[in-house]
C-alpha positions as protocol buffer text, in pm:
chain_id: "A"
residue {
  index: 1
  type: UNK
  ca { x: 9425 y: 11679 z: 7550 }
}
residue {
  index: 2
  type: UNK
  ca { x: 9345 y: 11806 z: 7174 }
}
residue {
  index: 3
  type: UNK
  ca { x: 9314 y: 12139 z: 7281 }
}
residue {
  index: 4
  type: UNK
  ca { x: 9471 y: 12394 z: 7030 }
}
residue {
  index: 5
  type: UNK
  ca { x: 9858 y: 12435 z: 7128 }
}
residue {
  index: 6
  type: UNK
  ca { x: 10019 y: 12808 z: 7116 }
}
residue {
  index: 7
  type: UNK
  ca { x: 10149 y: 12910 z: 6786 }
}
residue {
  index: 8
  type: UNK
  ca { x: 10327 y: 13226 z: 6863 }
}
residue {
  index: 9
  type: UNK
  ca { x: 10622 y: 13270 z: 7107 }
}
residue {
  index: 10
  type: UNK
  ca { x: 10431 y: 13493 z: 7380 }
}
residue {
  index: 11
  type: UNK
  ca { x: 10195 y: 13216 z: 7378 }
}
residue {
  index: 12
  type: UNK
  ca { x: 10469 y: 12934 z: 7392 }
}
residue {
  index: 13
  type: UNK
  ca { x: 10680 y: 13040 z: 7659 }
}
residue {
  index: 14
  type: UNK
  ca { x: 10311 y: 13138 z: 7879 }
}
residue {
  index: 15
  type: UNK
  ca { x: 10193 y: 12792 z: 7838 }
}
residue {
  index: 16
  type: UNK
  ca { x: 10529 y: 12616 z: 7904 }
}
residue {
  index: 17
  type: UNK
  ca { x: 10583 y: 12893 z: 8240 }
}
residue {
  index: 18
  type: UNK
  ca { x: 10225 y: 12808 z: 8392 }
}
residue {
  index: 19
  type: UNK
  ca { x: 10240 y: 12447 z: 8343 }
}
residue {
  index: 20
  type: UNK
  ca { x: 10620 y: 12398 z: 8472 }
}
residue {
  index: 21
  type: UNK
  ca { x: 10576 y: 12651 z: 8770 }
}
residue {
  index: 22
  type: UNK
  ca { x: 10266 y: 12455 z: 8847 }
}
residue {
  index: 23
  type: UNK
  ca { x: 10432 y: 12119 z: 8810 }
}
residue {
  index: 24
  type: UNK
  ca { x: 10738 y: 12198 z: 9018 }
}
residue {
  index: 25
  type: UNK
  ca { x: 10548 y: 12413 z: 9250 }
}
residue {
  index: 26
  type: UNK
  ca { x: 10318 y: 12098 z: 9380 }
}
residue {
  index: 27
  type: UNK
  ca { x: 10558 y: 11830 z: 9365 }
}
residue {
  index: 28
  type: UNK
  ca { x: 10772 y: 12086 z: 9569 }
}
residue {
  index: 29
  type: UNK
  ca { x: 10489 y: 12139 z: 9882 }
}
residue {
  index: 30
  type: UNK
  ca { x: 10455 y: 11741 z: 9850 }
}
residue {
  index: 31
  type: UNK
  ca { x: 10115 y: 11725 z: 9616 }
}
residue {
  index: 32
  type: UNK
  ca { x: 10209 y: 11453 z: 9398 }
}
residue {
  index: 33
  type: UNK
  ca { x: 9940 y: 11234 z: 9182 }
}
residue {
  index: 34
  type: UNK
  ca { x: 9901 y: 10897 z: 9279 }
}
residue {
  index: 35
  type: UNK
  ca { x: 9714 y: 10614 z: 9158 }
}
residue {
  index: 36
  type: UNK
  ca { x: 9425 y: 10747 z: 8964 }
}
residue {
  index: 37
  type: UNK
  ca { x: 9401 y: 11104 z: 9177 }
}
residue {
  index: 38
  type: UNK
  ca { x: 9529 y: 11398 z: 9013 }
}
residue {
  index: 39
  type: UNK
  ca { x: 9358 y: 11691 z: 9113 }
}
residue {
  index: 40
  type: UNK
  ca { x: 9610 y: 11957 z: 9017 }
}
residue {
  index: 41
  type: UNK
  ca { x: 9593 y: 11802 z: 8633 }
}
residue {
  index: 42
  type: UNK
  ca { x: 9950 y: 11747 z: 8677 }
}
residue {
  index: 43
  type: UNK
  ca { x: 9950 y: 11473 z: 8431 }
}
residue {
  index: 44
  type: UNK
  ca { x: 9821 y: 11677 z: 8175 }
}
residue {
  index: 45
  type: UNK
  ca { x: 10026 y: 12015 z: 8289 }
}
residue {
  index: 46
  type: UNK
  ca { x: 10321 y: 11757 z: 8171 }
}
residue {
  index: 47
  type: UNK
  ca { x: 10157 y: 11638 z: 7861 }
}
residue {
  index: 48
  type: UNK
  ca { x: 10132 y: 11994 z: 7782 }
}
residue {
  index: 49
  type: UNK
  ca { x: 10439 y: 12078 z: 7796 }
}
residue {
  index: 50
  type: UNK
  ca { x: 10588 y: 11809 z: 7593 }
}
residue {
  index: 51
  type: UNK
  ca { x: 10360 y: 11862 z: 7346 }
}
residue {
  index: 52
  type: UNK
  ca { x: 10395 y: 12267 z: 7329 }
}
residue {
  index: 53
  type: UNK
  ca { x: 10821 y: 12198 z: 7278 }
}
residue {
  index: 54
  type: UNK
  ca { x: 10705 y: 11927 z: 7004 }
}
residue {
  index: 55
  type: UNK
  ca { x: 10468 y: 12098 z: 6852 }
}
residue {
  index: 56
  type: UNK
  ca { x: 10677 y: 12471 z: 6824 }
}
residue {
  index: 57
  type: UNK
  ca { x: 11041 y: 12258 z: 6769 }
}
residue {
  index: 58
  type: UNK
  ca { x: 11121 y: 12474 z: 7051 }
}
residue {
  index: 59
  type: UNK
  ca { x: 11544 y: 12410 z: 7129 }
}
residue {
  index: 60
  type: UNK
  ca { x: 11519 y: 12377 z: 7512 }
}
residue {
  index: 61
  type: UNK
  ca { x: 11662 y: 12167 z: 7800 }
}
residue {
  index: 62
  type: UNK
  ca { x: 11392 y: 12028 z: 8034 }
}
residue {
  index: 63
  type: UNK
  ca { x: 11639 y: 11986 z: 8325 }
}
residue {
  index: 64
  type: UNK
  ca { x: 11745 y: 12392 z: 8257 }
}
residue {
  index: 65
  type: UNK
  ca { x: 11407 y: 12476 z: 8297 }
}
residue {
  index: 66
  type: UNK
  ca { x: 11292 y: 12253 z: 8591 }
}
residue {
  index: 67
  type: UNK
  ca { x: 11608 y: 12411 z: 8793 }
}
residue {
  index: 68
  type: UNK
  ca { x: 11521 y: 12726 z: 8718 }
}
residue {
  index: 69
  type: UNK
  ca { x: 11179 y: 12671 z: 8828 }
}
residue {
  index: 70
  type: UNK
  ca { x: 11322 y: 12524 z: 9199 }
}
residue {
  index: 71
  type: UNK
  ca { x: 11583 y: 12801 z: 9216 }
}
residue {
  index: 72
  type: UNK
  ca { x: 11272 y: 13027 z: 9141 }
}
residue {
  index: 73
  type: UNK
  ca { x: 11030 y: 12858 z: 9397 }
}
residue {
  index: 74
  type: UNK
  ca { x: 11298 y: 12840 z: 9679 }
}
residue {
  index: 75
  type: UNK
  ca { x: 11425 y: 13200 z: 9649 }
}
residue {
  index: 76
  type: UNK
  ca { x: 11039 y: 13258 z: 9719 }
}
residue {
  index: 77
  type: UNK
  ca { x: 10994 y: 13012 z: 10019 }
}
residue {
  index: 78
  type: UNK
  ca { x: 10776 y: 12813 z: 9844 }
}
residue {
  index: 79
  type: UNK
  ca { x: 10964 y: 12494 z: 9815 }
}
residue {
  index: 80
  type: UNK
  ca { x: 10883 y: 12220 z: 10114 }
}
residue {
  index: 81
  type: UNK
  ca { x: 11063 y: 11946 z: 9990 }
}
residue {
  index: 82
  type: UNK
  ca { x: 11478 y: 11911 z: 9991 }
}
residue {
  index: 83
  type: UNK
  ca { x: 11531 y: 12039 z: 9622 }
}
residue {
  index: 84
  type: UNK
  ca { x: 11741 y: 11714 z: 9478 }
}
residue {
  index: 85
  type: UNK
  ca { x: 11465 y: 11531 z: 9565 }
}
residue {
  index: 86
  type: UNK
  ca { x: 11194 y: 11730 z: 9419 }
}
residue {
  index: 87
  type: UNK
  ca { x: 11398 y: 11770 z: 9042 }
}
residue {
  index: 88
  type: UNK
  ca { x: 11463 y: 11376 z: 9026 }
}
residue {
  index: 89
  type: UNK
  ca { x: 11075 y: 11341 z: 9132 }
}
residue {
  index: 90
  type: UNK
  ca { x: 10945 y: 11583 z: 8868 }
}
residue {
  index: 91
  type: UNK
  ca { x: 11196 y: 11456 z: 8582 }
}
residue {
  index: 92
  type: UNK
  ca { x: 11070 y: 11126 z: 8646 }
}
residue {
  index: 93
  type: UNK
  ca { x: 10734 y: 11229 z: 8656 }
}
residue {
  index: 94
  type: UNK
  ca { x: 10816 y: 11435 z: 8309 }
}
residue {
  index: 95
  type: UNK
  ca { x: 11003 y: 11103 z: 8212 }
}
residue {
  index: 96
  type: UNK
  ca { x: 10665 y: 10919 z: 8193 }
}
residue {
  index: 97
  type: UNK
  ca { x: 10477 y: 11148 z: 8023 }
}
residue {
  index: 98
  type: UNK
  ca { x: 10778 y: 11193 z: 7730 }
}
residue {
  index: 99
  type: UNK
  ca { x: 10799 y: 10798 z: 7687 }
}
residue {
  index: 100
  type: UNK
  ca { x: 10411 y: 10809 z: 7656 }
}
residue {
  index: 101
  type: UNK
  ca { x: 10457 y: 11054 z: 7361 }
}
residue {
  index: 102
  type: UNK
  ca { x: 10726 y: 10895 z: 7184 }
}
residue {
  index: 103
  type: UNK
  ca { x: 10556 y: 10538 z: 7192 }
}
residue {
  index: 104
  type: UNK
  ca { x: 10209 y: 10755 z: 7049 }
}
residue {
  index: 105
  type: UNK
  ca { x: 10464 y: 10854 z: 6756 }
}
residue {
  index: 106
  type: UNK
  ca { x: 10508 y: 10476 z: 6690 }
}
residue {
  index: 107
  type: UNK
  ca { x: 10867 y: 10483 z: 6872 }
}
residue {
  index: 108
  type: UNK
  ca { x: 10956 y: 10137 z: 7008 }
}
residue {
  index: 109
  type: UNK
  ca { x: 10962 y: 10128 z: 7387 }
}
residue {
  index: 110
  type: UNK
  ca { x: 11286 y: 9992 z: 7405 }
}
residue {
  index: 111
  type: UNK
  ca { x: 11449 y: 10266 z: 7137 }
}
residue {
  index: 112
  type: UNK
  ca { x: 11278 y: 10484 z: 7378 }
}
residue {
  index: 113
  type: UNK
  ca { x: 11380 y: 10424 z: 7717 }
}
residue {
  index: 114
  type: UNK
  ca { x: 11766 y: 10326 z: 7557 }
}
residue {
  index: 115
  type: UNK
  ca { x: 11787 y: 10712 z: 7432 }
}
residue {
  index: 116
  type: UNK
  ca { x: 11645 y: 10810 z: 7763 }
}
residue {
  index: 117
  type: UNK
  ca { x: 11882 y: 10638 z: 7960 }
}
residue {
  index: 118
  type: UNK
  ca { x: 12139 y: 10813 z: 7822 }
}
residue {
  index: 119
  type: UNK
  ca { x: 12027 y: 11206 z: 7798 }
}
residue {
  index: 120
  type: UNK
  ca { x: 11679 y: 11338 z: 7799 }
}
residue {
  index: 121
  type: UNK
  ca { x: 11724 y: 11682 z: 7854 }
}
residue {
  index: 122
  type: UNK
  ca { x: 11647 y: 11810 z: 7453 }
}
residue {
  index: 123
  type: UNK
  ca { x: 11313 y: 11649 z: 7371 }
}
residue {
  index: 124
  type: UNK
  ca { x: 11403 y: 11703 z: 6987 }
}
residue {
  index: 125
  type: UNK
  ca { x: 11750 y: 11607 z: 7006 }
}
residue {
  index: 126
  type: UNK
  ca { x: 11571 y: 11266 z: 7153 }
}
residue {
  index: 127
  type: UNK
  ca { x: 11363 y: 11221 z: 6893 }
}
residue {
  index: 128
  type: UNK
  ca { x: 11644 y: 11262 z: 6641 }
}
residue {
  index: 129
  type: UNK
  ca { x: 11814 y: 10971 z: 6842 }
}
């Protein structure tokens, strides 16, 4: 949080990578945050994310890139969980952290979860919405 966010693309695709294969990769061997424990810095992985795509206007789907990021983890064993289950748990996880954002922006919560409802997977084509 307030750390400097990647200007250039090397940087911007690195910092989305790490953070999403992170992300995935605990939710997907069953390490999820609860309460107030978040040990992994999951919660801020997310943040980080949403804020990178924000931040660089980057054009790109957040379901695309969770599925790639399963497909990725299972073709390497990693994944523990049954993959439907781990993509609704991280998009809802995600979902959190991108009505947070929007509602920091001075978005109304209802605007916000009624665009959401609909199609979330283009943060800017949300906020346009």
């Amino acid at each position: 949080q307030g750390d400097k966010l990647p200007k250039d693309i090397e940087g911007i695709i690195t910092g989305i990578c790490d953070r999403i294969d992170t992300l995935v990769g605990c939710f997907g061997i069953g390490m999820i945050p609860s309460g107030s424990k978040d040990p992994f810095a999951l919660r801020r992985a997310a943040l980080g994310i949403v804020n990178i795509i924000f931040n660089s206007k980057l054009d790109i789907s957040i379901d695309q890139l969770i599925n790639i990021t399963i497909d990725t983890l299972e073709l390497d064993g990693v994944l523990k969980k049954e993959k439907e289950k781990v993509k609704s748990d991280v998009m809802e996880f995600m979902n959190q952290r991108i009505i947070n954002v929007f509602i920091d922006k001075g978005f109304r919560r209802d605007f916000v979860l009624a665009v959401l409802d609909v199609k979330n997977e283009n943060l800017l084509e949300v906020e346009q919405k």
